[in-house]
Short mmCIF file of C-alpha atoms in Angstrom, two decimals:
data_model
loop_
_atom_site.label_atom_id
_atom_site.label_comp_id
_atom_site.label_asym_id
_atom_site.label_seq_id
_atom_site.Cartn_x
_atom_site.Cartn_y
_atom_site.Cartn_z
CA MET A 1 0.00 0.00 0.00
CA THR A 2 1.94 2.98 -1.31
CA ASP A 3 1.39 6.49 -2.64
CA GLN A 4 2.00 5.12 -6.14
CA HIS A 5 -0.82 2.63 -5.76
CA PRO A 6 -3.74 4.41 -4.09
CA ASP A 7 -6.66 2.55 -2.62
CA LEU A 8 -9.53 1.37 -4.78
CA HIS A 9 -12.86 0.38 -3.25
CA LEU A 10 -15.48 -2.30 -3.75
CA ASP A 11 -18.92 -1.76 -2.23
CA LEU A 12 -20.50 -4.89 -0.78
CA PRO A 13 -23.55 -5.45 1.45
CA GLY A 14 -22.53 -4.13 4.87
CA ALA A 15 -18.94 -3.30 3.92
CA ARG A 16 -16.67 -1.33 1.64
CA LEU A 17 -13.47 -3.22 0.79
CA ALA A 18 -10.27 -1.24 0.28
CA TYR A 19 -7.66 -2.73 -2.02
CA ASP A 20 -4.66 -1.72 -4.12
CA VAL A 21 -3.21 -3.03 -7.36
CA THR A 22 0.47 -3.05 -8.31
CA GLY A 23 0.99 -3.50 -12.05
CA THR A 24 -1.36 -2.81 -14.93
CA GLU A 25 -1.51 -6.08 -16.82
CA GLY A 26 -1.00 -9.80 -16.48
CA ARG A 27 -2.64 -12.47 -14.36
CA ALA A 28 -3.68 -11.24 -10.93
CA VAL A 29 -2.09 -12.51 -7.72
CA VAL A 30 -4.50 -11.79 -4.85
CA VAL A 31 -3.20 -11.62 -1.26
CA ALA A 32 -5.50 -12.22 1.74
CA HIS A 33 -4.31 -11.44 5.30
CA GLY A 34 -5.16 -12.93 8.69
CA LEU A 35 -7.56 -12.09 11.51
CA THR A 36 -7.02 -8.63 13.07
CA ALA A 37 -4.34 -7.87 10.43
CA SER A 38 -4.38 -5.72 7.29
CA ARG A 39 -2.13 -4.82 4.37
CA ALA A 40 -0.40 -2.18 6.49
CA ALA A 41 -0.13 -4.45 9.52
CA ASP A 42 1.46 -7.23 7.47
CA ALA A 43 3.94 -4.76 6.01
CA ALA A 44 4.85 -3.59 9.52
CA HIS A 45 5.09 -7.17 10.81
CA GLY A 46 7.54 -8.17 8.11
CA ALA A 47 7.19 -11.95 8.19
CA LEU A 48 3.78 -11.72 6.51
CA ASP A 49 4.50 -8.86 4.11
CA ARG A 50 3.91 -10.05 0.54
CA SER A 51 4.40 -6.69 -1.18
CA ALA A 52 7.76 -7.84 -2.58
CA LEU A 53 5.93 -10.29 -4.81
CA ALA A 54 5.25 -7.45 -7.24
CA ALA A 55 8.94 -7.17 -8.04
CA ALA A 56 9.48 -10.93 -7.92
CA LEU A 57 6.70 -11.56 -10.47
CA PRO A 58 7.21 -9.08 -13.34
CA GLY A 59 4.33 -8.92 -15.77
CA ARG A 60 1.78 -9.80 -13.11
CA ARG A 61 -0.72 -7.72 -11.13
CA LEU A 62 -0.48 -7.89 -7.34
CA VAL A 63 -3.83 -7.25 -5.65
CA ARG A 64 -3.87 -6.76 -1.87
CA TYR A 65 -7.01 -6.01 0.10
CA ASP A 66 -8.19 -5.45 3.65
CA ALA A 67 -10.89 -7.89 4.75
CA ARG A 68 -14.16 -6.36 5.85
CA GLY A 69 -13.83 -4.57 9.18
CA HIS A 70 -10.03 -4.65 8.92
CA GLY A 71 -7.59 -1.90 8.02
CA ALA A 72 -9.11 0.60 5.61
CA SER A 73 -12.19 -1.55 4.91
CA THR A 74 -15.49 -0.96 6.69
CA GLY A 75 -17.81 -3.48 8.29
CA GLU A 76 -20.71 -3.98 10.66
CA PRO A 77 -20.88 -5.51 14.17
CA ASP A 78 -22.34 -8.79 12.88
CA PRO A 79 -20.37 -11.98 13.61
CA ALA A 80 -21.99 -13.82 10.70
CA SER A 81 -20.36 -11.43 8.22
CA TYR A 82 -16.88 -12.38 9.53
CA THR A 83 -17.19 -16.15 9.22
CA TRP A 84 -14.76 -17.75 6.81
CA PRO A 85 -17.47 -18.68 4.25
CA ALA A 86 -18.74 -15.08 4.34
CA LEU A 87 -15.20 -13.72 3.85
CA ALA A 88 -14.82 -16.14 0.93
CA GLY A 89 -17.87 -14.47 -0.63
CA ASP A 90 -16.13 -11.10 -0.28
CA LEU A 91 -13.01 -12.53 -1.91
CA LEU A 92 -14.98 -13.91 -4.85
CA ALA A 93 -16.68 -10.54 -5.34
CA LEU A 94 -13.26 -8.91 -5.43
CA LEU A 95 -12.05 -11.43 -8.02
CA ASP A 96 -15.03 -10.65 -10.20
CA ALA A 97 -14.06 -6.97 -10.00
CA VAL A 98 -10.31 -7.26 -10.65
CA SER A 99 -10.14 -10.36 -12.89
CA PRO A 100 -13.56 -11.14 -14.32
CA GLY A 101 -12.33 -13.15 -17.30
CA GLU A 102 -9.31 -15.03 -15.96
CA PRO A 103 -8.56 -17.24 -12.94
CA VAL A 104 -6.19 -15.78 -10.36
CA ASP A 105 -3.39 -17.03 -8.18
CA ALA A 106 -4.20 -16.58 -4.49
CA VAL A 107 -1.91 -16.19 -1.48
CA GLY A 108 -3.54 -16.47 1.95
CA ALA A 109 -2.35 -16.21 5.53
CA SER A 110 -4.27 -17.76 8.43
CA MET A 111 -7.83 -16.37 8.10
CA GLY A 112 -6.89 -15.43 4.53
CA THR A 113 -5.89 -19.03 3.84
CA ALA A 114 -9.29 -20.15 5.13
CA ALA A 115 -11.09 -17.62 2.92
CA VAL A 116 -9.11 -18.82 -0.11
CA LEU A 117 -10.00 -22.45 0.56
CA TRP A 118 -13.69 -21.71 1.05
CA ALA A 119 -13.73 -19.62 -2.13
CA ALA A 120 -11.90 -22.30 -4.11
CA THR A 121 -14.32 -25.03 -3.02
CA ARG A 122 -17.24 -22.79 -4.02
CA ARG A 123 -15.87 -21.59 -7.38
CA PRO A 124 -12.78 -23.59 -8.32
CA GLU A 125 -12.68 -22.13 -11.81
CA ARG A 126 -11.78 -18.71 -10.38
CA PHE A 127 -8.35 -19.96 -9.25
CA ARG A 128 -5.22 -21.27 -10.96
CA ARG A 129 -2.69 -21.84 -8.13
CA LEU A 130 -2.99 -21.52 -4.34
CA VAL A 131 -0.41 -20.54 -1.74
CA LEU A 132 -1.59 -21.28 1.80
CA THR A 133 0.64 -19.78 4.49
CA ILE A 134 0.24 -20.51 8.22
CA PRO A 135 -3.05 -22.45 7.97
CA PRO A 136 -5.06 -21.94 11.17
CA THR A 137 -6.30 -24.47 13.67
CA ALA A 138 -8.95 -26.67 12.08
CA TRP A 139 -11.27 -29.57 12.74
CA GLU A 140 -10.28 -31.46 15.90
CA THR A 141 -7.73 -28.82 16.99
CA ARG A 142 -10.05 -25.86 16.50
CA ALA A 143 -12.43 -25.90 19.50
CA PRO A 144 -9.84 -25.07 22.20
CA HIS A 145 -8.57 -22.16 20.11
CA THR A 146 -12.00 -20.69 19.40
CA ALA A 147 -12.78 -20.73 23.12
CA GLY A 148 -9.97 -18.19 23.48
CA TYR A 149 -11.54 -15.96 20.83
CA GLU A 150 -14.88 -15.97 22.64
CA ALA A 151 -13.20 -15.16 25.95
CA ALA A 152 -11.34 -12.29 24.29
CA ALA A 153 -14.54 -10.94 22.73
CA GLN A 154 -16.25 -10.94 26.11
CA ALA A 155 -13.28 -9.31 27.83
CA ILE A 156 -13.14 -6.50 25.27
CA GLU A 157 -16.87 -5.87 25.61
CA ARG A 158 -16.69 -5.74 29.40
CA HIS A 159 -13.40 -3.98 30.02
CA GLY A 160 -12.32 -2.35 26.76
CA LEU A 161 -9.37 -2.99 24.50
CA ALA A 162 -6.45 -1.93 26.69
CA PRO A 163 -6.58 -4.76 29.29
CA TRP A 164 -6.82 -7.35 26.53
CA LEU A 165 -3.82 -5.86 24.73
CA ARG A 166 -1.81 -6.04 27.96
CA ALA A 167 -2.77 -9.70 28.38
CA VAL A 168 -1.76 -10.50 24.79
CA ALA A 169 1.57 -8.70 25.26
CA ALA A 170 2.27 -10.81 28.35
CA GLU A 171 1.87 -14.11 26.48
CA PRO A 172 5.01 -16.01 25.42
CA PRO A 173 6.01 -15.20 21.83
CA VAL A 174 6.02 -17.77 19.07
CA PRO A 175 9.63 -19.06 19.18
CA VAL A 176 10.35 -19.01 15.44
CA LEU A 177 9.03 -15.43 15.19
CA ALA A 178 10.93 -14.26 18.25
CA ALA A 179 14.11 -15.70 16.79
CA GLY A 180 13.55 -13.60 13.69
CA GLY A 181 12.80 -10.43 15.61
CA TRP A 182 9.13 -10.38 14.60
CA PRO A 183 6.22 -9.87 17.03
CA SER A 184 3.71 -12.68 17.48
CA ASP A 185 0.85 -10.19 17.65
CA GLY A 186 0.51 -6.47 17.20
CA GLU A 187 -2.14 -3.82 17.65
CA PRO A 188 -5.32 -5.17 16.01
CA ALA A 189 -6.20 -3.51 12.72
CA VAL A 190 -9.89 -3.75 13.61
CA PRO A 191 -11.83 -0.98 15.40
CA GLU A 192 -12.73 -1.80 18.97
CA HIS A 193 -16.47 -1.74 18.25
CA LEU A 194 -16.03 -4.39 15.52
CA LEU A 195 -13.36 -6.55 17.13
CA PRO A 196 -15.68 -8.80 19.20
CA SER A 197 -17.77 -9.53 16.10
CA ALA A 198 -14.66 -10.33 14.05
CA MET A 199 -13.48 -12.72 16.75
CA ARG A 200 -16.88 -14.38 17.01
CA GLY A 201 -16.83 -14.86 13.25
CA ALA A 202 -13.71 -16.95 13.79
CA VAL A 203 -15.47 -18.83 16.60
CA LEU A 204 -18.22 -19.81 14.16
CA SER A 205 -15.77 -20.94 11.48
CA ASP A 206 -13.77 -23.95 10.41
CA LEU A 207 -12.04 -25.07 7.24
CA PRO A 208 -14.19 -26.73 4.55
CA ASP A 209 -15.19 -30.36 4.79
CA PRO A 210 -12.27 -32.67 3.96
CA ASP A 211 -14.20 -34.24 1.08
CA ALA A 212 -14.65 -30.81 -0.53
CA LEU A 213 -10.94 -30.08 -0.15
CA ALA A 214 -9.99 -33.43 -1.68
CA ALA A 215 -11.79 -32.36 -4.87
CA LEU A 216 -9.52 -29.32 -5.39
CA ALA A 217 -7.01 -30.13 -8.14
CA HIS A 218 -5.20 -26.78 -8.06
CA PRO A 219 -1.43 -26.85 -7.61
CA THR A 220 -1.03 -25.73 -3.99
CA LEU A 221 1.97 -24.64 -1.95
CA LEU A 222 1.58 -25.05 1.82
CA LEU A 223 3.88 -22.86 3.93
CA PRO A 224 3.38 -23.27 7.68
CA TRP A 225 5.89 -22.06 10.24
CA ALA A 226 6.78 -24.18 13.23
CA THR A 227 6.20 -23.65 16.97
CA ASP A 228 2.90 -21.72 16.67
CA PRO A 229 -0.08 -23.37 18.45
CA GLY A 230 -2.55 -21.06 16.70
CA HIS A 231 -1.23 -22.21 13.33
CA PRO A 232 -0.14 -25.78 14.00
CA VAL A 233 1.88 -27.68 11.43
CA SER A 234 -0.65 -30.49 11.87
CA THR A 235 -3.27 -28.47 9.94
CA ALA A 236 -0.89 -28.01 7.02
CA GLU A 237 0.04 -31.69 7.13
CA ARG A 238 -3.62 -32.69 6.97
CA LEU A 239 -4.20 -30.29 4.07
CA ALA A 240 -1.21 -31.83 2.29
CA GLU A 241 -2.87 -35.23 2.64
CA LEU A 242 -6.22 -33.97 1.37
CA LEU A 243 -5.25 -31.68 -1.51
CA PRO A 244 -4.21 -33.85 -4.46
CA ALA A 245 -1.63 -31.41 -5.91
CA ALA A 246 -0.13 -29.99 -2.71
CA THR A 247 3.50 -29.36 -1.79
CA LEU A 248 4.30 -28.90 1.92
CA GLU A 249 7.34 -26.96 3.13
CA VAL A 250 7.62 -26.25 6.86
CA ALA A 251 9.63 -23.17 7.91
CA GLU A 252 11.64 -24.16 10.96
CA THR A 253 13.84 -21.04 11.00
CA PRO A 254 13.50 -17.28 10.41
CA GLU A 255 15.69 -17.65 7.32
CA ALA A 256 13.15 -20.02 5.79
CA ILE A 257 10.35 -17.52 6.44
CA ARG A 258 12.40 -14.74 4.87
CA GLY A 259 12.70 -16.90 1.76
CA TRP A 260 8.95 -17.23 1.29
CA ASP A 261 8.54 -14.45 -1.30
CA ALA A 262 11.16 -15.99 -3.57
CA ARG A 263 9.65 -19.45 -3.09
CA ILE A 264 6.12 -18.18 -3.78
CA ALA A 265 7.32 -16.39 -6.90
CA ARG A 266 8.95 -19.55 -8.26
CA PHE A 267 5.81 -21.54 -7.55
CA LEU A 268 3.47 -19.03 -9.18
CA ALA A 269 5.73 -18.71 -12.21
CA GLY A 270 5.32 -22.45 -12.85
#
């Protein structure tokens, strides 16, 4: 998100999505961020910043957007609008706006990975290749994690944002991120009045049914990082078993994470 690439907007029911496009021609590469993040937050975080893909993929268009209620996008305090299937609907609407006649390559992170998978199971013809970074907890590992989201939503409603931020800051960092000098969590890129609804959308969500995922024939690159309970390698391993054309590469070190842009570019150039 730069001065050279000002925000564009897509009006949807209950939300106005903000997005930017780098490049003027070529197949679109669409980037979807995680819960409480945004384009700007990922750029500040570093480990999840995909803006360098524009330079790594000459002749392609890089499309980055803020999910509803996140960053520069608007939203409403309705948990149902933040579920992963609902966010997949937003993503598909964006694809119809930026690439109506050609399938796109998609790069997701956490919640963004979930939105990509839900969108691909709904309209597989809209995608060519998928890159799924840090897949979130899913299926049998999901319930304990979503309980934390509900507790956080209630705490924010009762006591405001500041006490919750202090509690998050006191939690142990993800080891592989700490080793690379990156924060595990930052200031949420969601307004306080929308944050409980965004969290409850995650509570209501899970990845698509395994049978639906097994039908996706898209070449897929799975890029989890290790030592993160909220994004366990076990989810990526299960996805690698289900998706018939998946490649799994686990980042055990900060250096591996720093190499993701180059790896993604090679994969998408294939």
